[in-house]
Amino acid sequence: MRIDENEGVSASSKHLVFAYYVTGHGFGHATRVVEVVRHLIAAGHDVHVVTGAPDFVFTSEIQSPRLKIRKVLLDCGAVQADALTVDRLASLEKYVETAVVPRAEILETEVEWLHSIKADFVVSDVVPVACRAAADAGIRSVCVTNFSWDFIYAEYVMAAGYHHRSIVWQIAEDYSHCEFLIRLPGYCPMPAFRDVIDVPLVVRRLHKSRKEVRKELGIGEDVNVVILNFGGQPSGWNLKETSLPTGWLCLVCGASKTQELPPNFIKLAKDAYTPDIIAASDCMLGKIGYGTVSEALSYKVPFVFVRRDYFNEEPFLRNMLEFYQCGVEMIRRDLLMGQWKPYLERAVSLKPCYEGGINGGEIAAHILQETAIGRHCASDKLSGARRLRDAIILGYQLQRVPGRDIAIPEWYSRAENEIGQSAGSSPTVQANENNSLVESSTDDFDILQGDVQGLSDTWTFLKSLAMLDAIHDSQKNVEKKTMRERKAAGGLFNWEEEIFVARAPGRLDVMGGIADYSGSLVLQMPIREACHVAVQRNLPGKHRLWKHAQARQQAKGQVPTPVLQIVSYGSEISNRAPTFDMDLSDFMDGDEPISYEKARKFFAQDPAQKWAAYVAGTILVLMIELGVRFEDSISLLVSSAVPEGKGVSSSAAVEVASMSAIAAAHGLNISPRDLAILCQKVENHIVGAPCGVMDQMTSSCGEANKLLAMICQPAEVVGLVEIPNHVRFWGIDSGIRHSVGGADYRSVRVGAYMGRKMIKSMASSILSQAALSANGGNPEELEDEGIDLLEAEASLDYLCNLSPHRYEARYADKLPNIMLGQTFIEEYSDHDDPVTVIDQKRSYSVKAPARHPIYENFRVKTFKALLTSATSDEQLTALGGLLYQCHYSYSACGLGSDGTNRLVQLVQGMQHNKSNSEDGTLYGAKITGGGSGGTVCVIGRNSLRSSQQILEIQQRYKTATGYLPLIFEGSSPGAGKFGYLRIRRRISL
C-alpha cells in the first residue's frame, strides 16, 4: 500500500500516548524520528522516546512538554571499528550482551513501563524487542524504517559462524509481532514484515536559506564548498590543503576542538544544524547512511561517498543515489591519501534529479495516528502461527546472495537484469541456433588466434565487448541507461590494439569436497556457467587512465608508469566496488616483489575492493613464483556468470580466467595444472581463504561432460571419468550463502589438521615404545602392528593416506571430540597448516573433521569404480548412497545447513515415492564444496522424468522457504581446453 504524499496529519480529537523506540545505531535514526515525533506532538499527542542518543538531537527541534525522553539502550546496532568499518563479530557479541542475555529482564521492565505511561501505541525504529514487549503488554505496534536488523546481522552470522544464528531468528520472530511496516525509500529486503505501507523520504526541514548560511560562515556565493560529513569520525585524519581543487572550501563536521585544520578547511560548531549546511554546499563527502542520502537527494546536493564495510543497508541507498544522478564513489585509498580533486570536480558536474516527496515524516505521523485510533491503514494481519512461519521463512531468505529478493525495489533489481549473460543460459550453440549472434560477433572482431568452440556465452561476451565501444563513443543519457561498471568498461580498451580473452567455468563438487586439503581423491564436474576475462596491454604513455588514477600519478610527479585497471561486472549484486586500479609499482619493494603478507594487507584495507585480490593477485603470484616483470599497463575486464556464494567455485573461475588471459597477453606458456596451483596461491596467500586446490584444477583442467579425477597431494590428475549416458548430475542452490573464508569452514579445517597432528604423535609414541622393547622388552605386539606402518603414520602427510580400518583399529577412540585451541598448542605446539591459525580461546571439533576425509577418500574411490560398472538400479542406488553418506558426514563436522538438509530430504522423499519408480528417479544428494550452505549435488537417471522431479523439488523448496533455487545442469570445457582468443576490433570505415 502507498500513501499519497500530499496527505498530512491533522489534530485528533482523541489524545494518544505513543512510545517510540529508537535503535542505538548512530544519530541517523534519531534525526528521522524527530520529524515523525514533531508531527505527532503538533497533532496534540504525547510521545515518549526511548533512545540512547543525546537529548539535544530531539530538544533542538522540539520544545514541548509533550516530548518525554527516556535514556535506555535496548540494542546496539553495528559496532564500528572506525568510520568506515563494521566489526561483525563484535556487533553480534555486543548484541548478545545488550539484548539477548538480559532479554527476560528487558521484556518485564518494558511491559511494566508501557503500562505505567498508559501507552496507546508503540512505534519502533527499528528495535526488535520493542515489538515483542508491545505484544506482551497487549499494545499494538508498528515499525518505521528502511532496514531491519535481521537482514543486517544475517551476513555477520555467515562470517562469525552459525552458532550465532539464533540471534537472527529471534530478531525476525520479534518483528513478526508488529502490525505492519511503514517503509522508507532506499529499503532493504524485509520479509519479516508481511504488510507494508510505503511513504516518501523522511527529511529534516531547513531552518535557513543557502544565502543565510553562507553569509553567517563568511563564504561567498561564487565559492565551491564541500561538506565533510563522516558522523564525527574524522578527528584523527590528516586533512591536506592540496586535497581540494583551487579556490574550494571544506566544512568539517565532527572535528575535535584541538584538531588543526588547513586554511581551506573550516571547523563547524558541534551543534551546527547539518541539513542547513548540506543545502548550502555544492557537494558532500561522507559515508552513506539514510540521513545523508535523504538530505542529499532532497536538497539536490551531489554526494561523494566512500563505502562502509559490512553494512548491508548501503547498497540499496547507494543505488538510489546513483539512479537519481546524485552519487560519485570515491576509493577509500584516495580518501585517506587526500586525492579528492577528480571526485569533487565530477560531483559538481552532476544534475541530481530526485523529484519525489520529502514529507515522509508528516505522512508517517498521520498513518500512526489513524492506526492508533482504530482506522486501519493496512490489511488485517494473518494468524499468529502464520506470522511465526513467515519469520521462520526469513531464516532462509535473509541468508541468500543479495539481489534476489521479493522486496527489492524495481530500480535496484533492474541492475541484476542488465548484468548480461544470466546464470541459467546454455553456453552450447545448437545447430541452426544463435546464428545471428555468431554472425554479429564475427562482424565485430577478427579472431586472430583461438576457437570459440561453439560456446554461446563466449559469443555473447564478444558482443558485449563490441557494445562497450558504442557506450564510450556516446555519453548522452548514459547515466540512466547503463550501470557504472559498463561506463567504466567503455573507456577501458584501446580498440586499435589486440585483446586477449580467456574463459574458465565453475565446478560442481560431485565427490571429495573438503577432503581435498587432506589429500583425498576428488571427482569434479566443470559446469556450463563460466567467467570470461578480457586483457589488453598498453604502453604506459598510451594507456587511457581514469581521472583519479591520472591525478594520483600527477600528484606523485611521475612520468607515465604501468597501471592496472580492472572492471568487474555484477558488482551491485555483490555489494562491491565495480572498478579497481593500482600502480603496478605498488607490487614492488625495491627490486623485488612485495611479500604475500603485504599484499594481503594491501587488498584488505578496503573490503569494498578486496574482490580485486582474486584478479590482481594473479599478477603478483606470477611475479613471485615465475619471476615475471610487467613493464606495460594492463586493462582487464571480468564478466562472470558463475554466481557468487553458491558453492560452485566462482572465485576459482575468476582466478583461472584472469591468470589465463594475463599469461596469454604476455606470451607465458603455463600448463593447466601449473596454472591451477598458481591460482590456489592467490586464494590461500593473497585472498587469505584456506581452500584446497580442486576448484582451480577443475576450472583449469576439466573437460565437458567428464568428471575430473584428481588426488590432491597436492594436485595430481589421475584421469577424466566419462559420465555414463544413463547418469546425470544436477546442482540445486539452497540460497544460503557459502564462503570458504567463513568461520565454520576454517574451524573444520583446523580440526582436521589437529587430528592429523595427534595421530602422528600417537604413532611416534608407539614407535618410541617399540625402540624400548627392542632393548629388552616384548616386541610381539609391535610386530603384529607393523613397524613400517607405524613409521608411515608417524610421518603422515595427508589424513587420506590413513585407511578407514586402520583409523578405527588404532586411533578413533583416542581422538577427542572437542579440544580448546590453547590446550592443543600447549601439548602439540602447532597443527602444521600453513593457511590457518589456531585461535587459543576457541574450542575446535577434532574427531569428526579428522574422520571425514579418511572415509571420504574411501567413498570417492568406491564411487569412481561404481561409475564404470554395469548399468543397473543397484549401481545408481549405491552411487546415491555414497552421496548421502558424504552429506551426513559434513553435518557431523558442523558444515550442514537447514537449506541444504531440506533439499537432501526432498530428494530422498522423491526417491522413495513408489509412484515415481517406473519412470526413472533420483538416487542421492549431498552438500558440496565448503558446506554451510551453497549448492547440493544430485545424482539421478538421465531421463525426462528425473528432470521433471528436479523442477518439482525446486518448486517444493520455494513453497517451504520462499526462495526459488537456481538449478545447475550441463557442462563445459575448462580453461586449458578452451585456450584463449586473440582478437582485434574491426574498425568501421
CSV table of N, CA and C in Angstrom, one decimal, residues 142-219:
chain,number,residue,atom,x,y,z
A,142,VAL,N,4.0,-0.7,15.4
A,142,VAL,CA,4.4,-0.5,14.0
A,142,VAL,C,5.8,-0.2,13.9
A,143,CYS,N,6.5,-0.6,12.9
A,143,CYS,CA,7.9,-0.3,12.7
A,143,CYS,C,8.0,0.8,11.5
A,144,VAL,N,8.9,1.7,11.7
A,144,VAL,CA,9.2,2.7,10.7
A,144,VAL,C,10.7,2.6,10.3
A,145,THR,N,11.0,2.2,9.1
A,145,THR,CA,12.4,2.0,8.8
A,145,THR,C,12.7,1.8,7.3
A,146,ASN,N,13.9,1.8,7.0
A,146,ASN,CA,14.3,1.3,5.6
A,146,ASN,C,15.1,0.0,5.7
A,147,PHE,N,15.4,-0.5,6.9
A,147,PHE,CA,16.1,-1.8,7.0
A,147,PHE,C,15.7,-2.3,8.4
A,148,SER,N,16.0,-3.6,8.5
A,148,SER,CA,15.8,-4.3,9.8
A,148,SER,C,17.0,-5.1,10.2
A,149,TRP,N,17.2,-5.3,11.5
A,149,TRP,CA,18.5,-5.9,12.0
A,149,TRP,C,18.6,-7.3,11.6
A,150,ASP,N,17.5,-8.1,11.4
A,150,ASP,CA,17.7,-9.4,10.9
A,150,ASP,C,18.5,-9.5,9.6
A,151,PHE,N,18.1,-8.6,8.7
A,151,PHE,CA,18.8,-8.6,7.4
A,151,PHE,C,20.3,-8.2,7.6
A,152,ILE,N,20.5,-7.2,8.4
A,152,ILE,CA,21.9,-6.7,8.6
A,152,ILE,C,22.8,-7.7,9.2
A,153,TYR,N,22.3,-8.4,10.3
A,153,TYR,CA,23.1,-9.3,11.0
A,153,TYR,C,23.3,-10.7,10.3
A,154,ALA,N,22.4,-10.9,9.3
A,154,ALA,CA,22.5,-12.2,8.6
A,154,ALA,C,23.9,-12.5,8.0
A,155,GLU,N,24.5,-11.5,7.4
A,155,GLU,CA,25.8,-11.6,6.8
A,155,GLU,C,26.8,-11.8,7.9
A,156,TYR,N,26.6,-11.1,9.0
A,156,TYR,CA,27.6,-11.2,10.1
A,156,TYR,C,27.6,-12.7,10.6
A,157,VAL,N,26.5,-13.3,10.6
A,157,VAL,CA,26.4,-14.7,11.1
A,157,VAL,C,27.2,-15.6,10.2
A,158,MET,N,27.2,-15.3,8.9
A,158,MET,CA,28.0,-16.2,8.0
A,158,MET,C,29.5,-16.0,8.3
A,159,ALA,N,29.9,-14.8,8.6
A,159,ALA,CA,31.3,-14.6,8.9
A,159,ALA,C,31.8,-15.1,10.3
A,160,ALA,N,30.8,-15.0,11.2
A,160,ALA,CA,31.2,-15.3,12.6
A,160,ALA,C,30.9,-16.8,13.0
A,161,GLY,N,30.1,-17.5,12.2
A,161,GLY,CA,29.8,-18.9,12.5
A,161,GLY,C,28.3,-19.0,12.8
A,162,TYR,N,27.7,-20.1,12.4
A,162,TYR,CA,26.3,-20.3,12.6
A,162,TYR,C,25.9,-20.5,14.0
A,163,HIS,N,26.8,-20.6,15.0
A,163,HIS,CA,26.4,-20.7,16.4
A,163,HIS,C,25.7,-19.4,16.8
A,164,HIS,N,25.9,-18.3,16.0
A,164,HIS,CA,25.2,-17.1,16.3
A,164,HIS,C,23.9,-16.9,15.6
A,165,ARG,N,23.5,-18.0,14.9
A,165,ARG,CA,22.3,-17.9,14.1
A,165,ARG,C,21.0,-17.6,14.9
A,166,SER,N,20.9,-18.1,16.1
A,166,SER,CA,19.7,-17.9,16.9
A,166,SER,C,19.4,-16.4,17.1
A,167,ILE,N,20.4,-15.5,17.1
A,167,ILE,CA,20.2,-14.1,17.2
A,167,ILE,C,19.3,-13.6,16.1
A,168,VAL,N,19.6,-14.0,14.9
A,168,VAL,CA,18.8,-13.5,13.7
A,168,VAL,C,17.4,-14.0,13.8
A,169,TRP,N,17.2,-15.3,14.1
A,169,TRP,CA,15.9,-15.9,14.2
A,169,TRP,C,15.1,-15.2,15.2
A,170,GLN,N,15.7,-14.9,16.4
A,170,GLN,CA,14.9,-14.2,17.4
A,170,GLN,C,14.5,-12.8,17.0
A,171,ILE,N,15.4,-12.1,16.3
A,171,ILE,CA,15.0,-10.8,15.8
A,171,ILE,C,13.8,-10.9,14.9
A,172,ALA,N,13.9,-11.8,14.0
A,172,ALA,CA,12.8,-12.0,13.0
A,172,ALA,C,11.5,-12.3,13.7
A,173,GLU,N,11.6,-13.2,14.7
A,173,GLU,CA,10.3,-13.5,15.4
A,173,GLU,C,9.8,-12.3,16.1
A,174,ASP,N,10.7,-11.5,16.7
A,174,ASP,CA,10.2,-10.3,17.4
A,174,ASP,C,9.5,-9.3,16.4
A,175,TYR,N,10.1,-9.1,15.2
A,175,TYR,CA,9.5,-8.2,14.3
A,175,TYR,C,8.1,-8.7,13.8
A,176,SER,N,7.9,-10.1,13.8
A,176,SER,CA,6.7,-10.6,13.3
A,176,SER,C,5.5,-10.2,14.2
A,177,HIS,N,5.7,-9.7,15.4
A,177,HIS,CA,4.6,-9.3,16.3
A,177,HIS,C,4.1,-7.9,15.9
A,178,CYS,N,4.8,-7.2,15.1
A,178,CYS,CA,4.3,-5.8,14.8
A,178,CYS,C,3.2,-5.8,13.8
A,179,GLU,N,2.3,-4.8,13.8
A,179,GLU,CA,1.1,-4.7,12.9
A,179,GLU,C,1.5,-4.7,11.4
A,180,PHE,N,2.4,-3.7,11.1
A,180,PHE,CA,2.8,-3.6,9.7
A,180,PHE,C,4.1,-2.7,9.7
A,181,LEU,N,4.6,-2.5,8.5
A,181,LEU,CA,5.9,-1.7,8.4
A,181,LEU,C,5.6,-0.5,7.6
A,182,ILE,N,6.0,0.7,8.1
A,182,ILE,CA,6.0,1.9,7.3
A,182,ILE,C,7.4,2.0,6.7
A,183,ARG,N,7.5,1.8,5.4
A,183,ARG,CA,8.7,1.5,4.7
A,183,ARG,C,9.2,2.8,4.0
A,184,LEU,N,10.5,3.1,4.3
A,184,LEU,CA,11.1,4.3,3.8
A,184,LEU,C,11.8,4.0,2.5
A,185,PRO,N,12.0,5.0,1.6
A,185,PRO,CA,12.7,4.7,0.3
A,185,PRO,C,14.1,4.3,0.6
A,186,GLY,N,14.7,3.6,-0.4
A,186,GLY,CA,16.0,3.0,-0.2
A,186,GLY,C,16.0,1.8,0.7
A,187,TYR,N,14.9,1.1,0.7
A,187,TYR,CA,14.8,0.0,1.7
A,187,TYR,C,15.5,-1.3,1.3
A,188,CYS,N,15.8,-2.1,2.3
A,188,CYS,CA,16.4,-3.4,2.1
A,188,CYS,C,15.3,-4.4,2.1
A,189,PRO,N,15.6,-5.7,1.7
A,189,PRO,CA,14.6,-6.8,1.8
A,189,PRO,C,14.2,-6.9,3.3
A,190,MET,N,12.9,-7.0,3.6
A,190,MET,CA,12.5,-7.1,5.0
A,190,MET,C,11.2,-8.0,5.0
A,191,PRO,N,11.4,-9.3,4.6
A,191,PRO,CA,10.2,-10.2,4.5
A,191,PRO,C,9.6,-10.6,5.9
A,192,ALA,N,10.2,-10.2,7.0
A,192,ALA,CA,9.6,-10.4,8.3
A,192,ALA,C,8.3,-9.6,8.4
A,193,PHE,N,8.2,-8.5,7.7
A,193,PHE,CA,7.0,-7.7,7.7
A,193,PHE,C,6.2,-8.0,6.5
A,194,ARG,N,5.0,-8.6,6.7
A,194,ARG,CA,4.2,-9.0,5.6
A,194,ARG,C,3.2,-8.0,5.1
A,195,ASP,N,3.0,-6.9,5.9
A,195,ASP,CA,2.1,-5.8,5.5
A,195,ASP,C,3.0,-4.6,5.5
A,196,VAL,N,2.9,-3.8,4.4
A,196,VAL,CA,3.9,-2.7,4.2
A,196,VAL,C,3.1,-1.5,3.6
A,197,ILE,N,3.4,-0.3,4.2
A,197,ILE,CA,3.0,1.0,3.6
A,197,ILE,C,4.2,1.8,3.2
A,198,ASP,N,4.3,2.2,2.0
A,198,ASP,CA,5.5,3.0,1.5
A,198,ASP,C,5.2,4.5,1.7
A,199,VAL,N,6.1,5.2,2.2
A,199,VAL,CA,6.0,6.7,2.3
A,199,VAL,C,7.2,7.4,1.7
A,200,PRO,N,7.1,8.7,1.4
A,200,PRO,CA,8.2,9.4,0.9
A,200,PRO,C,9.4,9.5,1.8
A,201,LEU,N,10.4,10.2,1.4
A,201,LEU,CA,11.6,10.4,2.3
A,201,LEU,C,11.2,11.1,3.5
A,202,VAL,N,11.8,10.7,4.6
A,202,VAL,CA,11.7,11.4,5.9
A,202,VAL,C,12.9,12.3,6.0
A,203,VAL,N,12.7,13.6,5.9
A,203,VAL,CA,13.9,14.6,5.8
A,203,VAL,C,13.7,15.7,6.8
A,204,ARG,N,14.7,16.0,7.5
A,204,ARG,CA,14.7,17.2,8.4
A,204,ARG,C,14.4,18.5,7.6
A,205,ARG,N,13.6,19.4,8.1
A,205,ARG,CA,13.3,20.6,7.5
A,205,ARG,C,14.5,21.6,7.6
A,206,LEU,N,14.5,22.5,6.7
A,206,LEU,CA,15.6,23.5,6.7
A,206,LEU,C,15.1,24.7,7.6
A,207,HIS,N,16.1,25.3,8.3
A,207,HIS,CA,15.9,26.5,9.1
A,207,HIS,C,16.3,27.7,8.4
A,208,LYS,N,17.3,27.7,7.6
A,208,LYS,CA,17.9,28.8,6.9
A,208,LYS,C,18.1,28.6,5.5
A,209,SER,N,18.1,29.6,4.7
A,209,SER,CA,18.4,29.5,3.3
A,209,SER,C,19.9,29.3,3.0
A,210,ARG,N,20.2,28.9,1.8
A,210,ARG,CA,21.7,28.8,1.4
A,210,ARG,C,22.4,30.1,1.6
A,211,LYS,N,21.7,31.2,1.2
A,211,LYS,CA,22.3,32.5,1.3
A,211,LYS,C,22.6,32.9,2.7
A,212,GLU,N,21.7,32.6,3.6
A,212,GLU,CA,21.8,33.0,5.0
A,212,GLU,C,23.0,32.2,5.6
A,213,VAL,N,23.1,30.9,5.3
A,213,VAL,CA,24.1,30.1,5.9
A,213,VAL,C,25.5,30.6,5.4
A,214,ARG,N,25.6,30.8,4.2
A,214,ARG,CA,26.9,31.2,3.6
A,214,ARG,C,27.3,32.6,4.2
A,215,LYS,N,26.3,33.5,4.4
A,215,LYS,CA,26.6,34.8,5.0
A,215,LYS,C,27.2,34.7,6.4
A,216,GLU,N,26.5,33.8,7.2
A,216,GLU,CA,27.0,33.5,8.5
A,216,GLU,C,28.4,33.0,8.6
A,217,LEU,N,28.7,32.1,7.6
A,217,LEU,CA,30.0,31.5,7.6
A,217,LEU,C,31.1,32.3,6.9
A,218,GLY,N,30.6,33.5,6.3
A,218,GLY,CA,31.6,34.3,5.6
A,218,GLY,C,32.1,33.8,4.3
A,219,ILE,N,31.2,33.0,3.6
A,219,ILE,CA,31.6,32.4,2.3
A,219,ILE,C,30.7,33.0,1.2
